[in-house]
PDB file of C-alpha atoms in Angstrom:
ATOM      1  CA  MET C  27    -101.286-113.431-131.217  1.00  0.00           C
ATOM      2  CA  LYS C  28    -102.742-116.493-129.502  1.00  0.00           C
ATOM      3  CA  LYS C  29    -102.595-118.358-132.814  1.00  0.00           C
ATOM      4  CA  LEU C  30     -98.957-117.405-133.318  1.00  0.00           C
ATOM      5  CA  PHE C  31     -98.028-118.542-129.777  1.00  0.00           C
ATOM      6  CA  THR C  32     -99.858-121.859-130.345  1.00  0.00           C
ATOM      7  CA  LEU C  33     -98.037-122.442-133.648  1.00  0.00           C
ATOM      8  CA  ILE C  34     -94.649-121.713-132.041  1.00  0.00           C
ATOM      9  CA  ALA C  35     -95.440-124.084-129.148  1.00  0.00           C
ATOM     10  CA  ILE C  36     -96.466-126.846-131.556  1.00  0.00           C
ATOM     11  CA  ALA C  37     -93.309-126.297-133.634  1.00  0.00           C
ATOM     12  CA  LEU C  38     -91.075-126.457-130.533  1.00  0.00           C
ATOM     13  CA  MET C  39     -92.777-129.626-129.287  1.00  0.00           C
ATOM     14  CA  GLY C  40     -92.328-131.170-132.764  1.00  0.00           C
ATOM     15  CA  VAL C  41     -88.604-130.341-132.768  1.00  0.00           C
ATOM     16  CA  ALA C  42     -88.193-131.716-129.225  1.00  0.00           C
ATOM     17  CA  ASN C  43     -90.011-134.900-130.197  1.00  0.00           C
ATOM     18  CA  LEU C  44     -88.051-135.189-133.440  1.00  0.00           C
ATOM     19  CA  GLN C  45     -84.724-135.069-131.611  1.00  0.00           C
ATOM     20  CA  ALA C  46     -85.765-137.846-129.270  1.00  0.00           C
ATOM     21  CA  GLN C  47     -87.189-140.157-131.993  1.00  0.00           C
ATOM     22  CA  THR C  48     -85.633-143.232-133.451  1.00  0.00           C
ATOM     23  CA  VAL C  49     -86.473-145.347-136.468  1.00  0.00           C
ATOM     24  CA  THR C  50     -86.421-149.123-136.076  1.00  0.00           C
ATOM     25  CA  ILE C  51     -86.324-151.402-139.104  1.00  0.00           C
ATOM     26  CA  ASN C  52     -87.404-154.995-138.417  1.00  0.00           C
ATOM     27  CA  LYS C  53     -85.911-157.448-140.918  1.00  0.00           C
ATOM     28  CA  LYS C  54     -87.336-160.774-142.112  1.00  0.00           C
ATOM     29  CA  ASP C  55     -84.531-162.724-140.434  1.00  0.00           C
ATOM     30  CA  GLY C  56     -85.720-161.500-137.000  1.00  0.00           C
ATOM     31  CA  SER C  57     -82.982-158.916-136.490  1.00  0.00           C
ATOM     32  CA  SER C  58     -83.628-155.189-136.286  1.00  0.00           C
ATOM     33  CA  VAL C  59     -81.659-151.999-136.856  1.00  0.00           C
ATOM     34  CA  THR C  60     -82.343-148.716-135.017  1.00  0.00           C
ATOM     35  CA  PHE C  61     -81.280-145.234-136.127  1.00  0.00           C
ATOM     36  CA  GLU C  62     -81.741-141.851-134.478  1.00  0.00           C
ATOM     37  CA  THR C  63     -83.726-139.551-136.750  1.00  0.00           C
ATOM     38  CA  LYS C  64     -81.071-136.856-136.439  1.00  0.00           C
ATOM     39  CA  ASP C  65     -78.610-139.200-138.209  1.00  0.00           C
ATOM     40  CA  ILE C  66     -80.856-139.833-141.230  1.00  0.00           C
ATOM     41  CA  LYS C  67     -80.246-137.624-144.247  1.00  0.00           C
ATOM     42  CA  ASP C  68     -82.966-139.118-146.470  1.00  0.00           C
ATOM     43  CA  ILE C  69     -84.781-142.378-147.165  1.00  0.00           C
ATOM     44  CA  LYS C  70     -85.031-143.874-150.650  1.00  0.00           C
ATOM     45  CA  PHE C  71     -87.117-146.843-151.646  1.00  0.00           C
ATOM     46  CA  VAL C  72     -85.525-148.696-154.550  1.00  0.00           C
ATOM     47  CA  PRO C  73     -87.570-151.282-156.436  1.00  0.00           C
ATOM     48  CA  ALA C  74     -86.285-154.809-155.894  1.00  0.00           C
ATOM     49  CA  ALA C  75     -84.382-156.304-158.774  1.00  0.00           C
ATOM     50  CA  SER C  76     -86.361-158.975-160.511  1.00  0.00           C
ATOM     51  CA  SER C  77     -84.991-162.399-159.777  1.00  0.00           C
ATOM     52  CA  LYS C  78     -83.607-164.155-162.837  1.00  0.00           C
ATOM     53  CA  GLU C  79     -82.671-167.779-163.120  1.00  0.00           C
ATOM     54  CA  GLU C  80     -79.186-168.644-164.261  1.00  0.00           C
ATOM     55  CA  VAL C  81     -78.609-172.277-165.214  1.00  0.00           C
ATOM     56  CA  TYR C  82     -75.106-173.758-165.001  1.00  0.00           C
ATOM     57  CA  THR C  83     -74.229-177.142-166.469  1.00  0.00           C
ATOM     58  CA  GLY C  84     -71.077-179.151-165.979  1.00  0.00           C
ATOM     59  CA  LYS C  85     -69.460-182.007-164.157  1.00  0.00           C
ATOM     60  CA  GLY C  86     -70.557-183.147-160.712  1.00  0.00           C
ATOM     61  CA  THR C  87     -68.457-185.525-158.633  1.00  0.00           C
ATOM     62  CA  ILE C  88     -68.851-187.091-155.210  1.00  0.00           C
ATOM     63  CA  LYS C  89     -66.468-188.847-152.858  1.00  0.00           C
ATOM     64  CA  ILE C  90     -67.871-190.985-150.038  1.00  0.00           C
ATOM     65  CA  GLY C  91     -66.262-191.036-146.609  1.00  0.00           C
ATOM     66  CA  GLY C  92     -63.035-189.715-148.062  1.00  0.00           C
ATOM     67  CA  MET C  93     -62.217-193.247-149.264  1.00  0.00           C
ATOM     68  CA  PHE C  94     -64.536-194.117-152.143  1.00  0.00           C
ATOM     69  CA  GLY C  95     -64.650-192.285-155.430  1.00  0.00           C
ATOM     70  CA  PRO C  96     -64.673-189.921-157.032  1.00  0.00           C
ATOM     71  CA  TYR C  97     -67.876-190.862-158.842  1.00  0.00           C
ATOM     72  CA  GLU C  98     -69.062-188.652-161.697  1.00  0.00           C
ATOM     73  CA  SER C  99     -72.513-187.461-162.702  1.00  0.00           C
ATOM     74  CA  LYS C 100     -72.609-186.544-166.354  1.00  0.00           C
ATOM     75  CA  GLY C 101     -74.549-183.412-167.255  1.00  0.00           C
ATOM     76  CA  SER C 102     -75.111-182.007-163.771  1.00  0.00           C
ATOM     77  CA  SER C 103     -77.140-178.818-163.586  1.00  0.00           C
ATOM     78  CA  TYR C 104     -77.441-176.092-160.926  1.00  0.00           C
ATOM     79  CA  THR C 105     -79.952-173.239-161.148  1.00  0.00           C
ATOM     80  CA  ILE C 106     -79.164-169.995-159.312  1.00  0.00           C
ATOM     81  CA  VAL C 107     -81.745-167.313-158.476  1.00  0.00           C
ATOM     82  CA  LYS C 108     -80.517-164.018-157.034  1.00  0.00           C
ATOM     83  CA  ASN C 109     -82.852-162.626-154.356  1.00  0.00           C
ATOM     84  CA  ALA C 110     -83.558-158.925-153.758  1.00  0.00           C
ATOM     85  CA  ASP C 111     -81.955-159.129-150.285  1.00  0.00           C
ATOM     86  CA  GLY C 112     -78.559-160.207-151.682  1.00  0.00           C
ATOM     87  CA  THR C 113     -78.944-163.916-150.912  1.00  0.00           C
ATOM     88  CA  ILE C 114     -79.261-166.607-153.563  1.00  0.00           C
ATOM     89  CA  ASN C 115     -81.319-169.766-153.986  1.00  0.00           C
ATOM     90  CA  VAL C 116     -79.756-172.809-155.653  1.00  0.00           C
ATOM     91  CA  THR C 117     -81.604-175.779-157.109  1.00  0.00           C
ATOM     92  CA  VAL C 118     -79.499-178.893-157.618  1.00  0.00           C
ATOM     93  CA  ALA C 119     -80.959-181.029-160.388  1.00  0.00           C
ATOM     94  CA  GLU C 120     -81.187-184.806-160.088  1.00  0.00           C
ATOM     95  CA  GLU C 121     -77.785-186.484-160.302  1.00  0.00           C
ATOM     96  CA  LYS C 122     -77.054-190.105-161.281  1.00  0.00           C
ATOM     97  CA  TYR C 123     -73.959-191.959-160.082  1.00  0.00           C
ATOM     98  CA  GLU C 124     -72.872-195.470-161.066  1.00  0.00           C
ATOM     99  CA  GLY C 125     -71.267-198.148-158.901  1.00  0.00           C
ATOM    100  CA  LEU C 126     -71.411-196.575-155.438  1.00  0.00           C
ATOM    101  CA  PRO C 127     -70.410-198.919-152.578  1.00  0.00           C
ATOM    102  CA  VAL C 128     -73.414-200.867-151.221  1.00  0.00           C
ATOM    103  CA  MET C 129     -75.863-198.534-153.034  1.00  0.00           C
ATOM    104  CA  GLY C 130     -74.832-199.468-156.597  1.00  0.00           C
ATOM    105  CA  ASN C 131     -76.272-197.156-159.235  1.00  0.00           C
ATOM    106  CA  THR C 132     -77.686-194.225-157.258  1.00  0.00           C
ATOM    107  CA  VAL C 133     -79.924-191.259-158.027  1.00  0.00           C
ATOM    108  CA  ILE C 134     -79.807-188.216-155.741  1.00  0.00           C
ATOM    109  CA  GLY C 135     -82.985-186.247-156.373  1.00  0.00           C
ATOM    110  CA  THR C 136     -83.524-182.540-156.971  1.00  0.00           C
ATOM    111  CA  TYR C 137     -83.447-180.176-153.997  1.00  0.00           C
ATOM    112  CA  THR C 138     -83.429-176.418-153.417  1.00  0.00           C
ATOM    113  CA  VAL C 139     -81.462-174.460-150.817  1.00  0.00           C
ATOM    114  CA  LYS C 140     -82.887-170.983-150.187  1.00  0.00           C
ATOM    115  CA  ASN C 141     -81.461-167.727-148.837  1.00  0.00           C
ATOM    116  CA  ILE C 142     -77.767-168.583-149.071  1.00  0.00           C
ATOM    117  CA  ALA C 143     -75.893-165.583-147.653  1.00  0.00           C
ATOM    118  CA  TYR C 144     -72.741-164.007-149.045  1.00  0.00           C
ATOM    119  CA  ASP C 145     -69.576-164.093-146.945  1.00  0.00           C
ATOM    120  CA  GLU C 146     -67.342-161.122-147.792  1.00  0.00           C
ATOM    121  CA  ALA C 147     -64.296-162.700-146.101  1.00  0.00           C
ATOM    122  CA  THR C 148     -64.300-165.814-148.328  1.00  0.00           C
ATOM    123  CA  LYS C 149     -66.065-164.231-151.339  1.00  0.00           C
ATOM    124  CA  THR C 150     -68.487-167.171-151.358  1.00  0.00           C
ATOM    125  CA  TYR C 151     -72.119-167.932-150.611  1.00  0.00           C
ATOM    126  CA  SER C 152     -72.540-170.623-147.959  1.00  0.00           C
ATOM    127  CA  ARG C 153     -75.256-172.207-145.847  1.00  0.00           C
ATOM    128  CA  GLU C 154     -75.621-174.985-143.281  1.00  0.00           C
ATOM    129  CA  LEU C 155     -78.110-177.478-144.770  1.00  0.00           C
ATOM    130  CA  ALA C 156     -79.281-179.390-141.702  1.00  0.00           C
ATOM    131  CA  LYS C 157     -81.343-176.555-140.208  1.00  0.00           C
ATOM    132  CA  ASP C 158     -83.565-176.028-143.266  1.00  0.00           C
ATOM    133  CA  GLY C 159     -85.546-179.278-143.208  1.00  0.00           C
ATOM    134  CA  ILE C 160     -84.685-180.054-146.840  1.00  0.00           C
ATOM    135  CA  LYS C 161     -85.670-183.529-147.999  1.00  0.00           C
ATOM    136  CA  VAL C 162     -83.743-185.285-150.754  1.00  0.00           C
ATOM    137  CA  HIS C 163     -84.979-188.431-152.483  1.00  0.00           C
ATOM    138  CA  VAL C 164     -82.191-191.011-152.747  1.00  0.00           C
ATOM    139  CA  LYS C 165     -82.666-194.192-154.775  1.00  0.00           C
ATOM    140  CA  GLY C 166     -80.193-197.065-155.063  1.00  0.00           C
ATOM    141  CA  ASN C 167     -79.986-200.854-154.681  1.00  0.00           C
ATOM    142  CA  THR C 168     -80.599-200.720-150.919  1.00  0.00           C
ATOM    143  CA  MET C 169     -82.703-197.551-150.571  1.00  0.00           C
ATOM    144  CA  ASP C 170     -85.569-195.612-152.133  1.00  0.00           C
ATOM    145  CA  LYS C 171     -86.681-192.842-149.763  1.00  0.00           C
ATOM    146  CA  ASP C 172     -86.574-189.205-148.749  1.00  0.00           C
ATOM    147  CA  LEU C 173     -83.673-188.300-146.465  1.00  0.00           C
ATOM    148  CA  ASP C 174     -82.756-185.256-144.360  1.00  0.00           C
ATOM    149  CA  PHE C 175     -79.391-183.546-144.199  1.00  0.00           C
ATOM    150  CA  ILE C 176     -77.767-183.891-140.760  1.00  0.00           C
ATOM    151  CA  LYS C 177     -75.052-181.733-139.174  1.00  0.00           C
ATOM    152  CA  PRO C 178     -72.518-180.834-140.343  1.00  0.00           C
ATOM    153  CA  SER C 179     -73.828-180.420-143.899  1.00  0.00           C
ATOM    154  CA  LYS C 180     -72.830-177.302-145.796  1.00  0.00           C
ATOM    155  CA  ILE C 181     -72.970-175.925-149.327  1.00  0.00           C
ATOM    156  CA  THR C 182     -70.506-173.290-150.589  1.00  0.00           C
ATOM    157  CA  ILE C 183     -70.893-171.528-153.941  1.00  0.00           C
ATOM    158  CA  LYS C 184     -68.317-169.338-155.634  1.00  0.00           C
ATOM    159  CA  PHE C 185     -68.911-167.330-158.791  1.00  0.00           C
ATOM    160  CA  VAL C 186     -65.876-167.551-161.064  1.00  0.00           C
ATOM    161  CA  GLY C 187     -65.868-164.653-163.510  1.00  0.00           C
ATOM    162  CA  THR C 188     -69.215-163.888-165.114  1.00  0.00           C
ATOM    163  CA  ASN C 189     -70.110-167.276-166.600  1.00  0.00           C
ATOM    164  CA  SER C 190     -68.890-169.988-164.201  1.00  0.00           C
ATOM    165  CA  ILE C 191     -69.552-171.316-160.714  1.00  0.00           C
ATOM    166  CA  SER C 192     -67.762-173.695-158.406  1.00  0.00           C
ATOM    167  CA  VAL C 193     -69.818-175.519-155.761  1.00  0.00           C
ATOM    168  CA  ASN C 194     -68.402-177.537-152.869  1.00  0.00           C
ATOM    169  CA  SER C 195     -70.646-179.422-150.491  1.00  0.00           C
ATOM    170  CA  VAL C 196     -69.993-181.702-147.571  1.00  0.00           C
ATOM    171  CA  TYR C 197     -73.120-183.439-146.362  1.00  0.00           C
ATOM    172  CA  GLN C 198     -74.479-186.490-144.636  1.00  0.00           C
ATOM    173  CA  PHE C 199     -77.977-187.955-144.761  1.00  0.00           C
ATOM    174  CA  THR C 200     -79.932-189.512-141.903  1.00  0.00           C
ATOM    175  CA  GLY C 201     -79.100-193.193-141.535  1.00  0.00           C
ATOM    176  CA  MET C 202     -75.909-193.031-143.604  1.00  0.00           C
ATOM    177  CA  PRO C 203     -72.625-193.756-141.797  1.00  0.00           C
ATOM    178  CA  MET C 204     -70.319-191.645-144.007  1.00  0.00           C
ATOM    179  CA  ASP C 205     -70.315-188.111-145.300  1.00  0.00           C
ATOM    180  CA  ILE C 206     -70.319-187.170-148.972  1.00  0.00           C
ATOM    181  CA  LYS C 207     -68.009-184.567-150.460  1.00  0.00           C
ATOM    182  CA  ALA C 208     -69.504-183.145-153.641  1.00  0.00           C
ATOM    183  CA  GLU C 209     -67.960-180.825-156.212  1.00  0.00           C
ATOM    184  CA  PHE C 210     -69.516-179.121-159.201  1.00  0.00           C
ATOM    185  CA  ASN C 211     -67.907-176.864-161.791  1.00  0.00           C
ATOM    186  CA  GLY C 212     -70.301-175.397-164.301  1.00  0.00           C
ATOM    187  CA  GLN C 213     -70.697-172.900-167.104  1.00  0.00           C
ATOM    188  CA  LYS C 214     -73.722-170.661-167.635  1.00  0.00           C
ATOM    189  CA  LYS C 215     -75.994-171.931-170.390  1.00  0.00           C
TER     190      LYS C 215
END
């Protein structure tokens, strides 16, 4: 009888504790989500989808300060990797432009933007570039160095159908007086 009473007491304490418990999930971005255990039906762990590179090639153009251009980069290439958390990474391959004001023939080096989040309202992926500390090597007649993006610099990517993307960026580098508006329209290789 003592054993039975002890088991009932333990079971009641477990139920009381269960009703008062919560589950907190701490995410990589620093945020957290808390649920009461009574609201959880079940928990499933789904293996993360393997990330696969998708390469898009097409035409890249830039316009400087809204006055100069557009200038075209032939054979531009953007590589997209889909992350398990729903964000994407994009690598912009080196682009060459001819006859830019002051800079002359200019090469904007390769750079990668990581963890670009999806915006349901605009149906695009977008990210502010200045906060990530991304360095881009820029080489022209008057410059050959690594530069940082400054605010406001933003990249926006839209998937068009299953085989195309459209990328719009507005960015400015340290030490440059004007912003650059870049566009890319590409097809999956």
